[in-house]
XYZ file of C-alpha atoms in Angstrom:
533
model
C 62.037 140.190 117.398
C 58.637 139.156 118.730
C 56.672 140.155 121.776
C 58.180 137.732 124.281
C 61.704 137.119 125.425
C 63.762 134.385 123.814
C 63.986 132.526 127.121
C 60.243 132.572 127.673
C 59.589 131.407 124.140
C 62.012 128.495 124.406
C 60.437 127.418 127.705
C 57.024 127.468 126.084
C 58.255 125.561 123.075
C 59.896 122.874 125.193
C 56.725 122.538 127.229
C 54.753 122.026 124.034
C 52.457 124.830 125.098
C 52.579 126.885 121.896
C 50.591 125.678 118.921
C 50.968 126.647 115.307
C 49.380 129.225 113.174
C 46.031 130.741 114.014
C 46.182 133.303 116.827
C 44.227 133.069 120.024
C 41.918 135.744 121.379
C 44.796 137.928 122.596
C 46.632 138.041 119.287
C 45.183 141.428 118.398
C 45.811 143.248 121.646
C 45.827 146.961 120.937
C 43.657 146.567 117.832
C 40.088 146.732 119.144
C 36.923 146.146 117.266
C 38.064 143.443 114.865
C 35.046 141.277 115.534
C 35.014 137.520 115.253
C 37.086 136.066 112.408
C 35.826 133.238 110.251
C 36.990 129.822 111.425
C 40.468 128.916 110.200
C 41.448 125.264 110.290
C 44.922 125.241 111.794
C 47.191 122.204 111.962
C 48.550 121.902 115.487
C 51.877 120.544 116.569
C 53.923 120.892 119.752
C 57.128 121.425 117.774
C 56.984 125.171 117.164
C 54.843 128.273 116.984
C 54.941 129.006 113.293
C 53.823 132.583 113.814
C 56.441 133.723 116.334
C 59.458 131.399 116.206
C 62.663 132.827 114.716
C 65.320 130.971 112.755
C 67.820 130.984 115.677
C 65.170 129.481 117.953
C 64.309 126.805 115.407
C 67.991 125.981 114.931
C 68.480 125.594 118.674
C 65.576 123.170 118.715
C 66.994 121.206 115.786
C 70.438 121.151 117.417
C 69.127 119.641 120.661
C 66.963 117.130 118.810
C 63.583 118.389 120.023
C 62.618 119.566 116.525
C 63.390 118.225 113.061
C 63.292 119.941 109.701
C 60.951 117.172 108.573
C 58.444 118.065 111.305
C 58.783 121.780 110.566
C 58.358 121.278 106.819
C 55.367 119.000 107.366
C 53.730 121.619 109.588
C 54.130 124.287 106.916
C 52.845 121.999 104.147
C 49.809 121.158 106.259
C 49.202 124.817 106.993
C 49.409 125.670 103.286
C 46.763 123.029 102.585
C 44.493 124.286 105.376
C 44.902 128.076 105.180
C 46.034 128.988 101.666
C 42.543 128.543 100.149
C 41.598 131.732 102.033
C 44.384 133.854 100.574
C 45.547 132.073 97.390
C 49.223 132.903 97.872
C 51.006 129.623 97.003
C 51.104 128.455 93.378
C 53.103 125.242 93.801
C 54.620 123.198 96.580
C 57.854 121.366 95.838
C 57.266 117.578 95.805
C 60.828 117.092 97.031
C 60.423 119.338 100.094
C 60.269 116.464 102.598
C 63.303 114.796 100.991
C 65.197 118.076 101.330
C 64.144 118.231 104.988
C 65.249 114.639 105.629
C 68.673 115.440 104.189
C 68.919 118.413 106.532
C 67.956 116.212 109.503
C 70.777 113.843 108.595
C 73.237 116.754 108.538
C 71.987 117.911 111.936
C 72.511 114.427 113.371
C 76.070 114.344 112.015
C 76.852 117.840 113.290
C 77.504 118.923 109.701
C 74.954 121.688 109.183
C 75.567 124.294 106.518
C 74.521 127.388 108.440
C 71.460 129.064 109.930
C 69.143 128.319 106.993
C 69.820 124.564 107.017
C 66.420 122.880 107.237
C 64.451 126.149 107.119
C 61.458 126.170 104.700
C 61.563 128.996 102.126
C 58.996 130.091 99.541
C 60.118 131.716 96.277
C 58.277 134.320 94.236
C 57.362 132.747 90.915
C 59.616 134.978 88.852
C 62.701 133.245 90.313
C 63.962 130.393 88.126
C 63.713 126.861 89.513
C 64.838 123.936 87.376
C 62.361 121.508 88.951
C 59.213 123.673 89.228
C 57.448 126.048 86.831
C 58.640 129.658 86.741
C 55.903 131.701 85.118
C 56.040 135.322 86.296
C 52.288 134.724 86.558
C 51.937 134.449 82.769
C 50.542 131.537 80.773
C 53.252 132.311 78.220
C 55.853 130.758 80.565
C 53.661 128.000 82.002
C 55.274 125.230 79.960
C 58.655 123.644 80.587
C 60.578 124.916 83.638
C 63.859 126.774 83.141
C 66.934 124.630 82.550
C 68.816 126.001 85.570
C 68.135 127.528 88.958
C 68.550 131.227 89.595
C 71.832 131.979 91.355
C 69.991 132.884 94.542
C 68.218 129.493 94.522
C 71.570 127.759 94.154
C 72.792 129.666 97.197
C 69.729 128.699 99.210
C 70.150 125.033 98.278
C 73.861 125.116 99.140
C 72.927 126.624 102.524
C 70.601 123.678 103.197
C 67.339 125.618 102.973
C 64.211 123.632 102.124
C 62.651 125.050 98.955
C 59.006 124.745 99.918
C 57.358 126.091 96.758
C 56.488 129.123 94.650
C 54.231 132.088 95.429
C 51.789 134.029 93.294
C 52.681 137.536 92.158
C 51.336 140.461 90.215
C 51.791 139.219 86.656
C 55.115 140.275 85.116
C 55.863 141.969 88.446
C 53.177 144.614 87.790
C 54.798 145.740 84.538
C 52.162 144.966 81.913
C 49.044 147.143 82.215
C 48.664 150.832 83.006
C 46.056 150.024 85.710
C 47.073 146.633 87.116
C 45.491 144.863 90.054
C 48.246 143.854 92.449
C 48.348 140.194 93.394
C 46.576 138.999 90.230
C 48.069 136.752 87.603
C 46.592 134.627 84.845
C 48.369 131.590 86.304
C 47.412 132.072 89.954
C 44.355 134.315 90.073
C 44.000 136.887 92.866
C 45.945 136.786 96.133
C 44.038 138.229 99.097
C 45.265 140.210 102.075
C 45.128 137.872 105.130
C 44.050 140.663 107.454
C 40.921 141.529 105.470
C 40.231 139.185 102.591
C 38.604 141.648 100.197
C 41.631 143.965 100.481
C 44.695 144.033 98.285
C 48.093 142.600 99.288
C 50.054 145.178 97.214
C 52.444 144.178 94.461
C 54.243 142.565 93.067
C 55.613 140.234 95.780
C 52.022 139.831 96.932
C 52.036 136.070 97.376
C 55.328 136.060 99.296
C 54.091 138.681 101.764
C 50.603 137.209 102.208
C 52.047 133.719 102.696
C 54.369 134.976 105.430
C 51.573 136.879 107.168
C 49.570 133.634 107.218
C 52.608 131.645 108.469
C 52.893 129.413 105.396
C 56.731 129.441 105.431
C 59.496 130.700 107.682
C 60.883 133.120 105.102
C 60.150 134.023 101.487
C 61.961 135.668 98.606
C 60.499 138.725 96.905
C 61.744 140.968 94.123
C 61.556 144.721 93.669
C 62.057 147.290 90.950
C 60.240 150.022 92.882
C 58.165 149.102 95.930
C 57.441 145.450 95.212
C 59.117 144.112 98.367
C 58.521 146.924 100.835
C 54.890 147.745 99.974
C 53.626 144.121 100.213
C 55.613 143.713 103.428
C 53.992 146.798 104.932
C 50.503 145.975 103.714
C 50.687 142.407 105.064
C 52.321 143.227 108.404
C 55.677 141.529 107.793
C 59.316 142.533 107.254
C 60.748 143.115 103.786
C 64.294 144.120 102.863
C 65.195 145.543 99.454
C 68.973 145.107 99.275
C 71.458 147.461 97.695
C 71.618 147.017 93.933
C 73.958 144.171 92.969
C 74.183 142.643 96.422
C 71.953 139.724 95.378
C 72.499 138.213 91.938
C 69.658 138.779 89.469
C 70.815 135.908 87.275
C 67.797 133.706 86.570
C 65.198 136.219 87.825
C 62.584 137.504 85.368
C 63.629 141.137 84.820
C 62.176 144.581 84.484
C 65.344 146.674 84.761
C 68.929 145.686 85.493
C 69.413 149.244 86.751
C 66.892 148.773 89.588
C 65.869 145.109 89.998
C 66.843 143.175 93.091
C 65.607 140.112 94.929
C 65.455 140.259 98.709
C 64.308 138.500 101.872
C 60.874 138.742 103.451
C 60.150 137.383 106.941
C 58.073 137.881 110.070
C 61.032 139.450 111.908
C 64.223 141.336 111.080
C 66.474 138.563 112.433
C 65.208 136.066 109.869
C 65.441 138.618 107.056
C 69.053 139.418 107.962
C 70.088 135.778 108.134
C 68.460 135.115 104.767
C 70.171 138.113 103.185
C 73.521 136.768 104.335
C 72.862 133.610 102.310
C 71.398 135.404 99.281
C 74.390 137.736 99.094
C 76.914 134.912 99.307
C 78.052 136.079 102.743
C 78.713 139.654 101.639
C 76.312 140.874 104.355
C 76.992 138.912 107.541
C 74.426 139.349 110.272
C 75.242 142.762 111.769
C 77.430 142.588 114.842
C 78.142 138.858 114.858
C 75.677 136.325 116.217
C 71.921 136.911 115.936
C 71.552 136.468 119.686
C 74.038 139.239 120.455
C 72.404 141.612 117.998
C 68.954 140.827 119.370
C 70.159 141.575 122.899
C 71.516 144.949 121.811
C 68.193 145.759 120.146
C 66.390 145.025 123.411
C 68.761 147.082 125.573
C 68.831 150.565 124.121
C 69.780 149.848 120.497
C 68.174 153.112 119.352
C 69.811 155.421 121.846
C 71.609 158.254 120.056
C 70.443 157.181 116.589
C 69.214 160.001 114.355
C 66.252 159.220 112.127
C 64.706 161.583 109.605
C 60.911 161.314 109.349
C 59.528 161.911 105.837
C 55.807 162.131 106.582
C 54.119 161.884 103.137
C 50.747 163.420 104.061
C 49.354 162.242 100.700
C 48.784 158.856 102.365
C 46.107 160.383 104.572
C 45.659 161.802 108.086
C 45.310 158.414 109.813
C 48.619 157.195 108.419
C 50.176 160.524 109.407
C 48.832 160.127 112.951
C 50.405 156.663 113.087
C 53.733 158.203 112.039
C 53.407 160.728 114.879
C 52.879 157.925 117.388
C 55.763 155.990 115.857
C 58.112 158.958 116.207
C 57.116 159.327 119.866
C 57.938 155.670 120.556
C 61.321 155.982 118.878
C 62.116 159.124 120.869
C 61.114 157.331 124.070
C 63.705 154.663 123.163
C 66.429 157.306 122.924
C 66.426 158.028 119.198
C 66.473 161.564 117.841
C 63.738 161.995 115.228
C 63.783 165.059 112.981
C 61.370 165.858 110.180
C 62.771 165.949 106.648
C 61.555 166.367 103.083
C 63.415 164.616 100.290
C 64.102 166.829 97.258
C 63.738 166.016 93.532
C 60.712 163.747 93.890
C 58.692 165.301 91.054
C 61.592 164.963 88.645
C 62.163 161.353 89.685
C 58.526 160.605 88.925
C 58.903 162.177 85.463
C 62.027 160.234 84.541
C 61.622 156.781 86.099
C 58.851 155.310 83.975
C 60.335 156.212 80.541
C 63.700 154.782 81.611
C 62.107 151.537 82.795
C 60.324 151.108 79.449
C 63.633 151.090 77.578
C 65.288 148.804 80.116
C 62.386 146.353 80.148
C 62.489 145.900 76.367
C 66.212 145.152 76.488
C 66.103 142.859 79.521
C 62.911 140.895 78.825
C 64.076 140.079 75.295
C 67.262 138.640 76.755
C 65.348 136.594 79.336
C 62.695 135.258 76.955
C 65.409 134.021 74.607
C 66.416 131.569 77.382
C 62.910 130.098 77.826
C 60.402 127.967 75.960
C 57.538 130.141 74.692
C 57.505 133.660 73.205
C 61.086 134.550 72.341
C 60.850 138.332 72.570
C 58.574 141.142 73.680
C 56.774 141.398 70.332
C 55.902 137.705 70.462
C 54.757 138.066 74.079
C 52.395 140.893 73.135
C 50.908 138.698 70.408
C 50.527 135.787 72.847
C 48.449 137.952 75.188
C 46.266 139.130 72.302
C 45.380 135.541 71.399
C 44.843 134.125 74.911
C 41.619 135.429 76.537
C 42.618 134.043 79.972
C 45.343 136.704 80.068
C 42.645 139.393 80.075
C 40.283 138.164 82.792
C 41.273 140.780 85.383
C 43.094 143.630 83.669
C 42.734 143.572 79.906
C 45.519 145.878 78.853
C 49.207 145.458 78.103
C 49.924 149.119 77.520
C 53.347 149.011 79.194
C 54.455 146.173 76.923
C 53.343 148.131 73.875
C 55.038 151.329 75.035
C 58.244 149.435 75.852
C 58.310 147.964 72.349
C 58.632 151.458 70.859
C 60.751 153.046 73.626
C 64.220 154.436 72.824
C 66.945 151.814 72.847
C 69.223 151.729 75.881
C 72.109 152.540 73.512
C 70.529 155.885 72.551
C 71.863 159.208 73.882
C 68.302 160.123 74.925
C 67.992 157.109 77.211
C 71.520 157.386 78.599
C 71.006 161.020 79.605
C 67.689 160.170 81.212
C 69.055 157.267 83.287
C 72.146 159.242 84.351
C 70.029 162.142 85.619
C 67.535 159.800 87.268
C 70.120 157.842 89.246
C 72.094 160.951 90.225
C 69.007 162.770 91.518
C 67.800 159.770 93.526
C 71.168 159.318 95.197
C 71.498 163.033 95.861
C 68.031 163.156 97.451
C 69.062 160.551 100.035
C 72.737 161.418 100.471
C 72.185 165.165 100.867
C 69.294 164.703 103.298
C 71.251 162.264 105.466
C 74.350 164.472 105.471
C 72.465 167.695 106.219
C 70.749 166.186 109.268
C 73.489 163.708 110.304
C 71.071 160.797 109.965
C 71.472 157.078 110.436
C 68.367 156.446 108.319
C 65.330 158.092 106.751
C 61.902 156.781 107.764
C 58.533 157.098 106.051
C 55.261 155.185 105.809
C 55.711 152.125 103.591
C 52.092 151.944 102.436
C 48.558 153.204 102.907
C 45.995 150.843 104.409
C 45.102 148.171 101.866
C 42.504 149.229 99.315
C 39.612 147.012 98.214
C 40.661 144.734 95.353
C 38.796 145.708 92.193
C 39.837 144.529 88.730
C 37.812 147.241 87.015
C 39.486 150.056 88.952
C 42.969 148.669 89.470
C 45.376 149.743 92.193
C 45.614 152.824 94.329
C 49.199 153.616 93.370
C 49.883 156.700 95.503
C 52.877 155.164 97.296
C 55.890 157.449 96.716
C 58.086 156.362 99.627
C 59.905 153.486 97.898
C 61.114 155.430 94.850
C 64.254 157.239 96.151
C 65.988 154.079 97.410
C 64.720 151.970 94.506
C 66.049 154.341 91.844
C 69.279 155.057 93.732
C 69.994 151.358 94.222
C 70.171 151.928 97.993
C 68.786 149.576 100.664
C 65.355 149.927 102.239
C 63.575 147.966 104.942
C 59.896 147.796 105.904
C 58.970 146.801 109.464
C 55.437 146.688 110.940
C 54.440 150.035 112.468
C 50.815 149.515 113.444
C 47.277 149.447 112.109
C 44.929 151.902 110.414
C 41.331 150.749 109.984
C 42.431 147.275 111.145
C 44.917 147.040 108.302
C 48.723 146.946 108.680
C 50.969 149.876 107.850
C 54.744 149.506 107.684
C 57.548 151.907 108.540
C 60.013 152.190 105.653
C 63.654 152.787 106.575
C 66.259 153.711 103.964
C 69.983 154.414 104.133
C 73.048 154.956 101.945
C 74.643 152.654 99.406
C 75.561 149.185 100.755
C 74.571 150.150 104.298
C 72.418 147.023 104.477
C 73.944 145.595 107.648
C 73.632 148.876 109.552
C 70.076 149.347 108.305
C 69.066 145.851 109.441
C 70.638 146.416 112.856
C 68.711 149.678 113.202
C 65.579 147.926 111.945
C 65.888 145.283 114.661
C 65.855 148.029 117.283
C 62.892 149.769 115.655
C 61.008 146.478 115.385
C 61.594 145.691 119.049
C 60.476 149.142 120.169
C 57.323 149.277 118.021
C 56.329 145.642 118.661
C 53.575 146.136 116.091
C 53.161 142.775 114.354
C 49.895 140.967 115.031
C 48.823 137.771 113.329
C 45.998 138.145 110.785
C 42.376 137.338 111.545
C 41.196 136.673 107.959
C 38.244 139.063 108.261
C 35.954 138.916 105.209
C 35.637 142.703 105.055
C 35.687 145.844 107.202
C 33.253 148.691 107.065
C 35.859 151.364 106.653
C 38.824 151.435 104.303
C 41.987 153.469 104.275
C 42.735 155.547 101.218
């Protein structure tokens, strides 16, 4: 939850005292020395504070008639128009968004709402199929006719009454094209910027979804992850990102890398909204932990961490300032009653050796199947040729080495591949399961990201971010929540747990979020003098 009590926030909302979007002078308390931000034109409305309001609060307002989905959707559309030019996170807005909102308002008036997401504006990463908007994966090869059908998760959002607000930019092909990609860049959308410091990277590949949420351009967004592409952008943009357990959210209609690791998941500015969105995405298989959001929030505020055991995996490779932040984080969790013990996850070098070759084989299989359903290149070989003949595909990173390696990788029917994937998955699961059992843990925590590096097409990404791999390869859930700042840039705390422990992990995450209280709205600084590694 946010920094103020639910009661105080509702009082302020009803008084019309809270305005949308851009933070006031106190928004960066505890983060000195940020200087004066450039002016940000912010649409103002008495209906809601787009930066701090949660879905339950918005639904209470819509239920009592003091807020409509139409007003909320209009506020977000206006904010996209005013603020997105700074960060370049939104590729398309849905021309039917206000009609969707009006239909939700009619359901609210009739008392026939479809659940907590009814009337809530949602942005989708542009590798999620939408029948009425382009779905490009950032590539000009898919920029023609939209898919014929929605992804299953989009169908579930529509059935829940959510307002599909538009599509967000991403790292092209979800960062699986070049050996040195630049996260947040695509030939379709250009470069997405980090809202905290505009010359810094938003991390990939759900870069646009995370940056848009940090800038309060939607209430929630959908990201996708194969390894790190939800939790790293969430951490680097100061928001919440949940990578669900493998199979919990349907991948039907989502541009693939690997069926063995891919999953879509919710991104939000607070754990409550992420949990409510996951419940919809999963078809109700993950109800909000412990019943109503209000009850769970109250538990988080009143000792929800007491007696919980958390293993801290420090990852000193991310630098001494990140490590110092982890020390402070552990102290705060201990002060809230949690037991924090230091752990080291085994098998990480072997996971790093095996994961990439396995993904190459899986990508060739899965992208061929997906491309056969779309207008444009019909298989990976044709896609490689398309990129060779379209110079706009090479304006940031020129290579497509991963595509070329995938084309010649062992087939997924080969004994070589099968042995590799079996060992890979078993080692990842053992690394988490054995560590949690040995220390009697409720979760393992680690830094989700380093401070954002300067975006540079010639250099590409700083990809020393090992924390996401164990849960990603194992198919286990992980959750990034804001932990604090290093060099004025957000760093997230990554929590991971055992298979299909999503509800328990989100409940724990709500307590951690409340205790750390680390989210601060961005200031859109043009640069900072000092960068994290």
